PDB file of C-alpha atoms in Angstrom:
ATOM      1  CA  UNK A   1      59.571  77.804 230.303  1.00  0.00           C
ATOM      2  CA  UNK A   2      56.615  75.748 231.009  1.00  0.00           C
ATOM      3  CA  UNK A   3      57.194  72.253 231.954  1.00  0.00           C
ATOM      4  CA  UNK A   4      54.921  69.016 232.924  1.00  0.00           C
ATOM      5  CA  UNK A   5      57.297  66.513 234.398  1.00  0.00           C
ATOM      6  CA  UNK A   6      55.608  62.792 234.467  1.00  0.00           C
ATOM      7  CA  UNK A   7      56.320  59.771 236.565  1.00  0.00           C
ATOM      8  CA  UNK A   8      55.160  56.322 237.811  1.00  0.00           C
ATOM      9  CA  UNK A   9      54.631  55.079 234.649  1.00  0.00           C
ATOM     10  CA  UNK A  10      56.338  51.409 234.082  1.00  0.00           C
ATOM     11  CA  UNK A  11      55.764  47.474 234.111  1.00  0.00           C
ATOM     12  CA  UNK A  12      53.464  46.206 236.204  1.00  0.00           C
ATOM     13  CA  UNK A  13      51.002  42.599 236.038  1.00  0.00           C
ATOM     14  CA  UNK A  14      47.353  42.433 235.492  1.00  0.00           C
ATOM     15  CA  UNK A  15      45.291  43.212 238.255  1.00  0.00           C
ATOM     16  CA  UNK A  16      48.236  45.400 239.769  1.00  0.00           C
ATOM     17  CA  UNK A  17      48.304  49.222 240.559  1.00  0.00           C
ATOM     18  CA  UNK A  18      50.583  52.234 239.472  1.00  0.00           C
ATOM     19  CA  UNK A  19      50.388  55.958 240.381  1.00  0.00           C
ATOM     20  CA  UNK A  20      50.704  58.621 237.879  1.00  0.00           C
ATOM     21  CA  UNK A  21      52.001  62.336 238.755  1.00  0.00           C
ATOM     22  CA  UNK A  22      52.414  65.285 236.833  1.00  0.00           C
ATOM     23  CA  UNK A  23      53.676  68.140 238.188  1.00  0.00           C
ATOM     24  CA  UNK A  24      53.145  71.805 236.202  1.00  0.00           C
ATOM     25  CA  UNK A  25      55.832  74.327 236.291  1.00  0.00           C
ATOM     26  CA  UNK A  26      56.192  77.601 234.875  1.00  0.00           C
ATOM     27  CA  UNK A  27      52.783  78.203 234.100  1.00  0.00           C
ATOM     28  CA  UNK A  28      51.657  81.715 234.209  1.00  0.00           C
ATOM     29  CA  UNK A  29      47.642  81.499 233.354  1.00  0.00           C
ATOM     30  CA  UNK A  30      45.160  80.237 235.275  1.00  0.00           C
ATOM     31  CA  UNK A  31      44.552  76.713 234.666  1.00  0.00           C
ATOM     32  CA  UNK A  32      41.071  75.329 234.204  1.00  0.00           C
ATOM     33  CA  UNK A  33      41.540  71.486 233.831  1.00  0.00           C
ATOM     34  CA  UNK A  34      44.190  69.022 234.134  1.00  0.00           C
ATOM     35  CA  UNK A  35      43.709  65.727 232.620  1.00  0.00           C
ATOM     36  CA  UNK A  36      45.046  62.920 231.666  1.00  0.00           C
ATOM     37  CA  UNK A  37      45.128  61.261 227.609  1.00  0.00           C
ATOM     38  CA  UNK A  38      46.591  57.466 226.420  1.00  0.00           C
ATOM     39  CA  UNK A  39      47.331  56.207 223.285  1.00  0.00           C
ATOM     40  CA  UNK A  40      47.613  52.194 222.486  1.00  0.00           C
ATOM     41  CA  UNK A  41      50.045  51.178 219.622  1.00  0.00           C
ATOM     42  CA  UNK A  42      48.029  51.773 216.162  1.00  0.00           C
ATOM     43  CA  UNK A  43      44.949  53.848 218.103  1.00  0.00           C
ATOM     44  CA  UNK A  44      44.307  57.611 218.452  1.00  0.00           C
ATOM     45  CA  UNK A  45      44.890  59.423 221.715  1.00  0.00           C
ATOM     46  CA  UNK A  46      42.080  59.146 224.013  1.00  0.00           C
ATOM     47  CA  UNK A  47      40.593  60.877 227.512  1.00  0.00           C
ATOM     48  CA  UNK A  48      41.218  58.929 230.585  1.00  0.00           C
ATOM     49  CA  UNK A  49      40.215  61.289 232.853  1.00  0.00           C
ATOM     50  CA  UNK A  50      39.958  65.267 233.785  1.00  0.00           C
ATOM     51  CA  UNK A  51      39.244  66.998 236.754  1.00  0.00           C
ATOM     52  CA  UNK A  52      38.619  70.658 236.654  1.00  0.00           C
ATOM     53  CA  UNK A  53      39.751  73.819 239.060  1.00  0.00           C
ATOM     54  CA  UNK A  54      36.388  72.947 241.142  1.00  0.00           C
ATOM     55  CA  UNK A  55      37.334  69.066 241.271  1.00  0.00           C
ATOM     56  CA  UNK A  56      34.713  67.884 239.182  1.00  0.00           C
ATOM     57  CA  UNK A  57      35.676  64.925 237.561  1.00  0.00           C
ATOM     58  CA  UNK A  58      34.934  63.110 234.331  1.00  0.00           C
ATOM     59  CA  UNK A  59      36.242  59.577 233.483  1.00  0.00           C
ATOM     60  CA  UNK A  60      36.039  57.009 230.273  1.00  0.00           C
ATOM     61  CA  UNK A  61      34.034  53.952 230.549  1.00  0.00           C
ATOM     62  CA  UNK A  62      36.373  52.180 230.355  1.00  0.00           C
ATOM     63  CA  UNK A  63      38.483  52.789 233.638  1.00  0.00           C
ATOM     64  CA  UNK A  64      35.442  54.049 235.924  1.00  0.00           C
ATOM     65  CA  UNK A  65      35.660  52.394 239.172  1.00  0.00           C
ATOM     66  CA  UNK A  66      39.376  51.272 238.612  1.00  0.00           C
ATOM     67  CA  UNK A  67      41.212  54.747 238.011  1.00  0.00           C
ATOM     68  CA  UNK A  68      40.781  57.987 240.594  1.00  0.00           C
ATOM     69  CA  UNK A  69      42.380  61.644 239.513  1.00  0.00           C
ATOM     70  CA  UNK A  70      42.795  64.504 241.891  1.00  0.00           C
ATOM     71  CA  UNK A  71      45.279  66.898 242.054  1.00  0.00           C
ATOM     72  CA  UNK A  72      47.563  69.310 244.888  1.00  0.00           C
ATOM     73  CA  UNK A  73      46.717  72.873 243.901  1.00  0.00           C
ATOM     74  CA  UNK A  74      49.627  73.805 246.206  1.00  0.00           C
ATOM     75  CA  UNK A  75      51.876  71.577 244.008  1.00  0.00           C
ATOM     76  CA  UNK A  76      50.067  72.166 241.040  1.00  0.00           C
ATOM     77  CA  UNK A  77      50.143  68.489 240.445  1.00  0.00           C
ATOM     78  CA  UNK A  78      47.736  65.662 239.036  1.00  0.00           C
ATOM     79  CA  UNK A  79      47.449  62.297 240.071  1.00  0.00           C
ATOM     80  CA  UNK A  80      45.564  59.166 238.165  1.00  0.00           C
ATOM     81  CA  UNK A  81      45.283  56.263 240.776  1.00  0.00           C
ATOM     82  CA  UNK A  82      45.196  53.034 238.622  1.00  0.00           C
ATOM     83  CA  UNK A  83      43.771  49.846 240.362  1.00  0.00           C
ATOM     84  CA  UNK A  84      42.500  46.713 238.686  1.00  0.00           C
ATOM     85  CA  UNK A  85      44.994  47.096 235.994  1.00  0.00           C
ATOM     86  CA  UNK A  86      44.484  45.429 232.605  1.00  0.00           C
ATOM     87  CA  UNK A  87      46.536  44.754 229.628  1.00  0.00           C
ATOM     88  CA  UNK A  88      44.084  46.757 226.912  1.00  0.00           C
ATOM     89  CA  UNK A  89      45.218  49.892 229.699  1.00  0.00           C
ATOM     90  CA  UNK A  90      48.710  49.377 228.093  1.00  0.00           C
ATOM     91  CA  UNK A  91      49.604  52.910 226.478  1.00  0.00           C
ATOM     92  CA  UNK A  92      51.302  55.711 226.467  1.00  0.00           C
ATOM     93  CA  UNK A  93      49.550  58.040 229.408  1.00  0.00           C
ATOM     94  CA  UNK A  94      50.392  62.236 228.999  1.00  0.00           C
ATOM     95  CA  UNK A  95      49.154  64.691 230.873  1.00  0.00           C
ATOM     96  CA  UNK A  96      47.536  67.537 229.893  1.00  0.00           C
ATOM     97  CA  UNK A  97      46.998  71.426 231.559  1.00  0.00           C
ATOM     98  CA  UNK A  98      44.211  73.484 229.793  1.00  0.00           C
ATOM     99  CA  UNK A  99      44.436  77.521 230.412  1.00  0.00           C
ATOM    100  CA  UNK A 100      42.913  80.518 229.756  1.00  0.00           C
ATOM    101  CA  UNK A 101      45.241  80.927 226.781  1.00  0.00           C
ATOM    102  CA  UNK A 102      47.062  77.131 225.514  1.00  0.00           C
ATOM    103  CA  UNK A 103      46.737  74.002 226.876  1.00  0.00           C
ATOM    104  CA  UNK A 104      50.210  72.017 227.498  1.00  0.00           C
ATOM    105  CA  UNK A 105      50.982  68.348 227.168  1.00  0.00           C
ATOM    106  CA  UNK A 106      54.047  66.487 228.954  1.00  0.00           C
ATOM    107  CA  UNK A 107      56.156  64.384 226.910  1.00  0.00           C
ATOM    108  CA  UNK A 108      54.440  60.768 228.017  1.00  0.00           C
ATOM    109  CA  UNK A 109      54.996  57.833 230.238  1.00  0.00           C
ATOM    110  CA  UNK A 110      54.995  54.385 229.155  1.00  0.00           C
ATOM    111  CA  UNK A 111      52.769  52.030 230.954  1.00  0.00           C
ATOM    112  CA  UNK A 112      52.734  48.381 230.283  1.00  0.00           C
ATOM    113  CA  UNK A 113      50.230  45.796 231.409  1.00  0.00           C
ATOM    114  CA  UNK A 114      51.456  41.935 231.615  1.00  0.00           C
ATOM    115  CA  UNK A 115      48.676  39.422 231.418  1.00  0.00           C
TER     116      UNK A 115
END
């Protein structure tokens, strides 16, 4: 059974820092990008940022310069670094795993932004 277990998501003030992980398990095809996807009460899911199996990276506007991703091939884990927080990065943050055959999404973390 494939799982993709998140953590470091909670509370934190403006202009704080958190540490996302998501670690894959289970997952029998190659993988091809791991990424990670946040969605704001009342707003549509939206990329944060991806990196693929060759470590390029792609990141929104919005958090360039404030958020880093990278991952642990060994753990098969991926990690957003989020600096500079601000309350509009309040959301829901889930990880996602594209393969050759499905991509997989893990069930959310809650991160909340005080001004």
């Amino acid at each position: 059974q494939v799982q993709l277990v998140e953590s470091g998501g909670g509370l934190v003030q403006a202009g704080g820092s958190l540490r996302l992980s998501c670690a894959a398990s289970g997952i029998i095809f190659s993988i091809h990008v791991m990424g990670w996807y946040r969605q704001a009460p009342g707003k549509q899911r939206e990329l944060v940022a991806t990196i693929t199996s060759s470590d390029s990276t792609k990141y929104a506007d919005s958090v360039k310069g404030r958020f880093t991703i990278s991952r642990d091939n060994a753990k098969n884990t991926v990690y957003l670094q989020m600096n500079s927080l601000k309350p509009e990065d309040t959301a829901v943050y889930y990880c996602n795993v594209v393969t050759t055959v499905k991509d997989y999404w893990g069930q959310g973390t809650q991160v909340t932004v005080s001004s």
